[in-house]
Amino acid sequence: YFICVCMASKNRDQLSKEIYESREFAKKYYEASKKDLFHLYEDKPAMHKIIGDVKGKSVLCIGCGTGDECSFMKKKGAKEVIGTDISKSMIDIARKLHKNIEFHVMSAAKLDFESGKFDLVYADLVLHYLKDMGPAMKEAYRVLRPGGRFIFSNTHPIYDILVRKNKGPNMHSELFGYINRNGKYEVIGNYFKQGIKRGEWFKGYIVKSYTKTFSQLIMDSLNAGFVIKSILEPQPVKSLKKVNPERYKKLSKVPQAIIIELVKPRKCVL
């Protein structure tokens, strides 16, 4: 059977939480997800490739939104799928779209599942809404079987720290680095300071997420007990070049996401 569970996290940014719970936002989000070039031509193809064969597996999806990833896992042959998302409005949409999937509310930092239940835990662009990823990482570790995998994507740390400059009606720049003028530095951005990234979605919705450094992503993973299996900095599939050459040019050269595949070690018996 297939179950999707809605995630509620105490340390998710409150404004973003309220936005995601908006019915109007949820509807616009669902409509946009069907045509967003980054998701269609870079993020999803890379995530689906690294997932591999899930036939007969038990899968937990964190941040299932309107349920598309739950449906994907089901079609791939997973024997059990449990997903997560914070927005009841998105869950309402998911229930209409996937009538054979059950939805519930549950905290990512306190999962109400027995230890060692799942073969795969999957979180696509979700953890950057958490100021502290540690509790969710540890819970993902706990509910995995030995040898199970936790695959998550996050906004790329370099993309996170780009600072918007020269904003105009037809152009803007997003920069990181410094300018040296006779020994005096103008520094653009601050990689080492965890900050809040703000972005306007659908004209009027300011969505906020937390920036992460590479060391934060890696050390939170290791501190939870995981072993790192692979790290992928995806580029768009070549078919995007025909659809939108300019977007292909940008995504091919500027990293927008990072995918980390973790494994819960098997216990050695001597």
Tab-separated table of C-alpha atoms in Angstrom:
chain	number	residue	atom	x	y	z
A	1	TYR	CA	0.000	0.000	0.000
A	2	PHE	CA	1.081	3.611	-0.413
A	3	ILE	CA	0.925	6.337	2.227
A	4	CYS	CA	2.039	9.970	2.035
A	5	VAL	CA	2.607	11.826	5.294
A	6	CYS	CA	2.606	15.619	5.698
A	7	MET	CA	5.649	17.063	7.495
A	8	ALA	CA	5.481	19.745	10.147
A	9	SER	CA	8.773	21.084	11.480
A	10	LYS	CA	9.159	23.411	14.443
A	11	ASN	CA	12.170	25.221	13.031
A	12	ARG	CA	10.890	25.789	9.537
A	13	ASP	CA	10.685	29.494	8.827
A	14	GLN	CA	7.286	30.686	10.030
A	15	LEU	CA	6.574	32.964	7.068
A	16	SER	CA	7.368	30.217	4.565
A	17	LYS	CA	5.199	27.825	6.560
A	18	GLU	CA	2.246	30.197	6.353
A	19	ILE	CA	2.811	30.671	2.626
A	20	TYR	CA	2.955	26.950	1.918
A	21	GLU	CA	-0.289	26.476	3.812
A	22	SER	CA	-2.055	29.032	1.602
A	23	ARG	CA	-4.529	27.347	-0.735
A	24	GLU	CA	-3.858	29.896	-3.457
A	25	PHE	CA	-0.088	29.369	-3.178
A	26	ALA	CA	-0.477	25.588	-3.214
A	27	LYS	CA	-2.526	25.744	-6.395
A	28	LYS	CA	-0.003	28.032	-8.100
A	29	TYR	CA	2.855	25.827	-6.896
A	30	TYR	CA	1.256	22.747	-8.410
A	31	GLU	CA	0.635	24.487	-11.728
A	32	ALA	CA	4.186	25.875	-11.831
A	33	SER	CA	5.755	22.500	-11.006
A	34	LYS	CA	4.474	21.129	-14.292
A	35	LYS	CA	6.468	23.639	-16.351
A	36	ASP	CA	9.408	24.752	-14.201
A	37	LEU	CA	12.511	24.199	-16.324
A	38	PHE	CA	14.923	23.632	-13.439
A	39	HIS	CA	12.774	20.890	-11.938
A	40	LEU	CA	11.888	19.255	-15.260
A	41	TYR	CA	15.313	19.316	-16.890
A	42	GLU	CA	17.823	19.254	-14.021
A	43	ASP	CA	16.580	18.444	-10.521
A	44	LYS	CA	14.106	15.635	-11.181
A	45	PRO	CA	16.162	13.765	-13.822
A	46	ALA	CA	19.215	13.795	-11.540
A	47	MET	CA	17.272	12.729	-8.438
A	48	HIS	CA	15.460	9.957	-10.277
A	49	LYS	CA	18.717	8.651	-11.752
A	50	ILE	CA	20.478	8.435	-8.397
A	51	ILE	CA	17.445	6.749	-6.805
A	52	GLY	CA	17.773	3.792	-9.171
A	53	ASP	CA	15.650	0.679	-8.742
A	54	VAL	CA	13.087	0.887	-5.917
A	55	LYS	CA	11.072	-2.169	-6.895
A	56	GLY	CA	9.965	-4.000	-3.778
A	57	LYS	CA	11.432	-1.324	-1.499
A	58	SER	CA	9.883	0.604	1.380
A	59	VAL	CA	10.298	4.341	0.769
A	60	LEU	CA	9.791	7.465	2.885
A	61	CYS	CA	9.454	10.725	0.914
A	62	ILE	CA	9.959	13.887	2.979
A	63	GLY	CA	8.248	16.971	1.527
A	64	CYS	CA	5.917	15.266	-0.940
A	65	GLY	CA	4.014	18.463	-1.833
A	66	THR	CA	1.183	17.584	-4.161
A	67	GLY	CA	2.204	13.928	-4.234
A	68	ASP	CA	4.008	13.654	-7.569
A	69	GLU	CA	7.066	11.947	-6.094
A	70	CYS	CA	4.862	9.473	-4.240
A	71	SER	CA	3.195	8.623	-7.525
A	72	PHE	CA	6.593	8.259	-9.221
A	73	MET	CA	7.808	5.826	-6.557
A	74	LYS	CA	4.620	3.827	-6.849
A	75	LYS	CA	4.988	3.545	-10.615
A	76	LYS	CA	8.606	2.466	-10.133
A	77	GLY	CA	7.363	-0.530	-8.174
A	78	ALA	CA	8.045	0.376	-4.535
A	79	LYS	CA	6.031	-1.899	-2.267
A	80	GLU	CA	5.374	0.867	0.289
A	81	VAL	CA	5.714	4.646	0.008
A	82	ILE	CA	5.350	7.127	2.859
A	83	GLY	CA	5.838	10.796	1.995
A	84	THR	CA	5.979	14.050	3.997
A	85	ASP	CA	4.969	17.700	3.551
A	86	ILE	CA	4.091	20.657	5.765
A	87	SER	CA	1.208	22.098	3.746
A	88	LYS	CA	-2.330	20.832	4.301
A	89	SER	CA	-3.401	22.761	1.214
A	90	MET	CA	-0.909	20.846	-0.910
A	91	ILE	CA	-1.984	17.608	0.717
A	92	ASP	CA	-5.588	18.428	-0.218
A	93	ILE	CA	-4.493	18.754	-3.850
A	94	ALA	CA	-2.517	15.517	-3.597
A	95	ARG	CA	-5.580	13.668	-2.273
A	96	LYS	CA	-7.552	14.745	-5.316
A	97	LEU	CA	-4.765	13.742	-7.687
A	98	HIS	CA	-3.831	10.451	-6.022
A	99	LYS	CA	-6.978	8.996	-4.518
A	100	ASN	CA	-5.290	5.707	-3.598
A	101	ILE	CA	-2.695	7.460	-1.408
A	102	GLU	CA	-3.289	8.268	2.257
A	103	PHE	CA	-1.973	11.518	3.793
A	104	HIS	CA	-1.180	12.468	7.403
A	105	VAL	CA	0.656	15.181	9.381
A	106	MET	CA	3.982	14.271	11.040
A	107	SER	CA	7.120	16.057	12.232
A	108	ALA	CA	10.323	15.331	10.303
A	109	ALA	CA	12.235	15.765	13.558
A	110	LYS	CA	10.076	13.189	15.359
A	111	LEU	CA	8.921	10.509	12.951
A	112	ASP	CA	6.230	8.220	14.302
A	113	PHE	CA	7.668	5.064	12.727
A	114	GLU	CA	9.555	2.176	14.221
A	115	SER	CA	13.312	2.120	13.790
A	116	GLY	CA	14.637	0.352	10.703
A	117	LYS	CA	11.385	0.507	8.750
A	118	PHE	CA	12.546	1.917	5.397
A	119	ASP	CA	14.959	1.010	2.609
A	120	LEU	CA	15.078	4.563	1.243
A	121	VAL	CA	14.416	8.043	2.623
A	122	TYR	CA	14.091	10.761	-0.027
A	123	ALA	CA	13.967	14.551	0.401
A	124	ASP	CA	14.003	16.782	-2.670
A	125	LEU	CA	14.768	20.462	-1.913
A	126	VAL	CA	13.229	20.311	1.555
A	127	LEU	CA	15.957	20.501	4.201
A	128	HIS	CA	16.959	24.079	3.367
A	129	TYR	CA	13.751	25.164	5.104
A	130	LEU	CA	15.188	23.838	8.370
A	131	LYS	CA	17.512	26.097	10.337
A	132	ASP	CA	18.969	23.007	12.003
A	133	MET	CA	18.952	19.883	9.838
A	134	GLY	CA	20.426	17.710	12.601
A	135	PRO	CA	17.220	16.355	14.171
A	136	ALA	CA	15.696	15.475	10.789
A	137	MET	CA	18.948	13.819	9.697
A	138	LYS	CA	19.045	11.714	12.863
A	139	GLU	CA	15.421	10.667	12.426
A	140	ALA	CA	16.074	9.680	8.805
A	141	TYR	CA	18.981	7.562	10.058
A	142	ARG	CA	16.853	5.955	12.755
A	143	VAL	CA	13.993	4.862	10.510
A	144	LEU	CA	16.310	3.384	7.858
A	145	ARG	CA	17.281	-0.253	7.810
A	146	PRO	CA	21.025	-1.007	7.965
A	147	GLY	CA	22.289	-0.541	4.420
A	148	GLY	CA	19.390	1.804	3.607
A	149	ARG	CA	19.922	5.083	1.779
A	150	PHE	CA	18.999	8.694	2.474
A	151	ILE	CA	19.037	10.790	-0.703
A	152	PHE	CA	18.464	14.509	-0.415
A	153	SER	CA	18.929	17.563	-2.586
A	154	ASN	CA	19.582	21.098	-1.418
A	155	THR	CA	20.118	24.466	-3.001
A	156	HIS	CA	23.786	24.556	-3.977
A	157	PRO	CA	25.826	26.553	-1.412
A	158	ILE	CA	27.308	28.695	-4.189
A	159	TYR	CA	23.887	29.481	-5.633
A	160	ASP	CA	22.607	30.287	-2.144
A	161	ILE	CA	25.106	33.085	-1.563
A	162	LEU	CA	24.683	34.937	-4.839
A	163	VAL	CA	23.755	38.567	-4.146
A	164	ARG	CA	21.381	40.310	-6.528
A	165	LYS	CA	22.811	43.529	-7.971
A	166	ASN	CA	21.885	46.028	-10.675
A	167	LYS	CA	18.245	45.026	-10.642
A	168	GLY	CA	16.260	46.561	-13.476
A	169	PRO	CA	13.187	45.928	-15.621
A	170	ASN	CA	15.095	43.835	-18.156
A	171	MET	CA	18.259	42.749	-16.369
A	172	HIS	CA	19.921	41.937	-13.063
A	173	SER	CA	23.162	40.419	-11.836
A	174	GLU	CA	23.679	37.797	-9.131
A	175	LEU	CA	27.235	37.915	-7.827
A	176	PHE	CA	29.640	36.498	-5.253
A	177	GLY	CA	33.277	37.422	-4.743
A	178	TYR	CA	35.219	40.622	-4.271
A	179	ILE	CA	36.559	43.695	-6.014
A	180	ASN	CA	40.078	44.875	-5.117
A	181	ARG	CA	40.542	48.618	-5.547
A	182	ASN	CA	44.111	49.559	-4.581
A	183	GLY	CA	44.176	47.094	-1.709
A	184	LYS	CA	40.683	47.879	-0.438
A	185	TYR	CA	38.208	45.055	-0.843
A	186	GLU	CA	34.546	45.280	-1.669
A	187	VAL	CA	33.232	41.837	-0.699
A	188	ILE	CA	29.978	40.660	-2.242
A	189	GLY	CA	28.224	37.990	-0.182
A	190	ASN	CA	29.249	36.029	2.920
A	191	TYR	CA	29.666	32.308	2.411
A	192	PHE	CA	30.383	31.485	6.060
A	193	LYS	CA	27.389	33.224	7.641
A	194	GLN	CA	24.197	31.203	7.721
A	195	GLY	CA	21.526	33.539	6.489
A	196	ILE	CA	17.991	33.562	5.197
A	197	LYS	CA	17.481	33.505	1.447
A	198	ARG	CA	14.395	35.352	0.256
A	199	GLY	CA	12.739	34.869	-3.084
A	200	GLU	CA	9.514	36.174	-4.575
A	201	TRP	CA	7.337	33.433	-6.021
A	202	PHE	CA	4.205	33.995	-8.094
A	203	LYS	CA	4.235	37.783	-7.578
A	204	GLY	CA	3.619	38.513	-3.935
A	205	TYR	CA	4.737	35.409	-2.037
A	206	ILE	CA	8.093	35.866	-0.280
A	207	VAL	CA	9.482	32.388	0.418
A	208	LYS	CA	12.425	32.105	2.809
A	209	SER	CA	14.951	29.336	3.294
A	210	TYR	CA	18.243	28.939	5.141
A	211	THR	CA	21.612	29.021	3.409
A	212	LYS	CA	23.990	26.114	4.067
A	213	THR	CA	27.734	25.695	3.596
A	214	PHE	CA	29.276	22.530	2.188
A	215	SER	CA	30.667	21.714	5.638
A	216	GLN	CA	27.198	22.033	7.221
A	217	LEU	CA	25.666	19.644	4.698
A	218	ILE	CA	28.477	17.132	5.089
A	219	MET	CA	28.986	17.327	8.855
A	220	ASP	CA	25.245	17.108	9.630
A	221	SER	CA	25.212	13.950	7.507
A	222	LEU	CA	28.243	12.424	9.220
A	223	ASN	CA	27.133	13.446	12.725
A	224	ALA	CA	23.852	11.610	12.192
A	225	GLY	CA	25.846	8.421	11.590
A	226	PHE	CA	25.672	8.214	7.794
A	227	VAL	CA	28.393	7.266	5.348
A	228	ILE	CA	28.549	9.402	2.201
A	229	LYS	CA	28.122	7.244	-0.910
A	230	SER	CA	28.045	9.932	-3.577
A	231	ILE	CA	27.710	13.673	-4.167
A	232	LEU	CA	26.270	15.004	-7.392
A	233	GLU	CA	26.228	18.582	-8.686
A	234	PRO	CA	23.719	18.135	-11.506
A	235	GLN	CA	23.659	19.892	-14.844
A	236	PRO	CA	20.602	20.097	-17.110
A	237	VAL	CA	19.785	17.358	-19.591
A	238	LYS	CA	20.712	18.288	-23.138
A	239	SER	CA	17.100	18.428	-24.318
A	240	LEU	CA	16.706	21.734	-22.430
A	241	LYS	CA	19.005	23.359	-24.993
A	242	LYS	CA	16.272	23.101	-27.625
A	243	VAL	CA	13.520	24.201	-25.269
A	244	ASN	CA	15.310	27.222	-23.780
A	245	PRO	CA	18.934	27.805	-24.911
A	246	GLU	CA	19.530	30.687	-22.490
A	247	ARG	CA	18.336	28.772	-19.429
A	248	TYR	CA	20.448	25.815	-20.576
A	249	LYS	CA	23.478	28.102	-20.761
A	250	LYS	CA	22.925	29.337	-17.199
A	251	LEU	CA	22.230	25.957	-15.591
A	252	SER	CA	25.167	24.366	-17.424
A	253	LYS	CA	27.618	26.810	-15.852
A	254	VAL	CA	26.062	27.968	-12.554
A	255	PRO	CA	25.332	25.188	-10.004
A	256	GLN	CA	21.799	25.475	-8.615
A	257	ALA	CA	21.492	22.235	-6.645
A	258	ILE	CA	23.530	19.572	-4.914
A	259	ILE	CA	22.445	15.973	-4.317
A	260	ILE	CA	23.931	13.861	-1.531
A	261	GLU	CA	23.441	10.106	-1.278
A	262	LEU	CA	23.976	8.699	2.211
A	263	VAL	CA	24.031	5.134	3.532
A	264	LYS	CA	23.253	3.808	6.996
A	265	PRO	CA	26.141	1.419	7.678
A	266	ARG	CA	25.550	-2.248	8.282
A	267	LYS	CA	26.827	-3.451	11.652
A	268	CYS	CA	29.932	-5.575	11.428
A	269	VAL	CA	29.800	-8.899	13.240
A	270	LEU	CA	33.237	-10.239	14.226
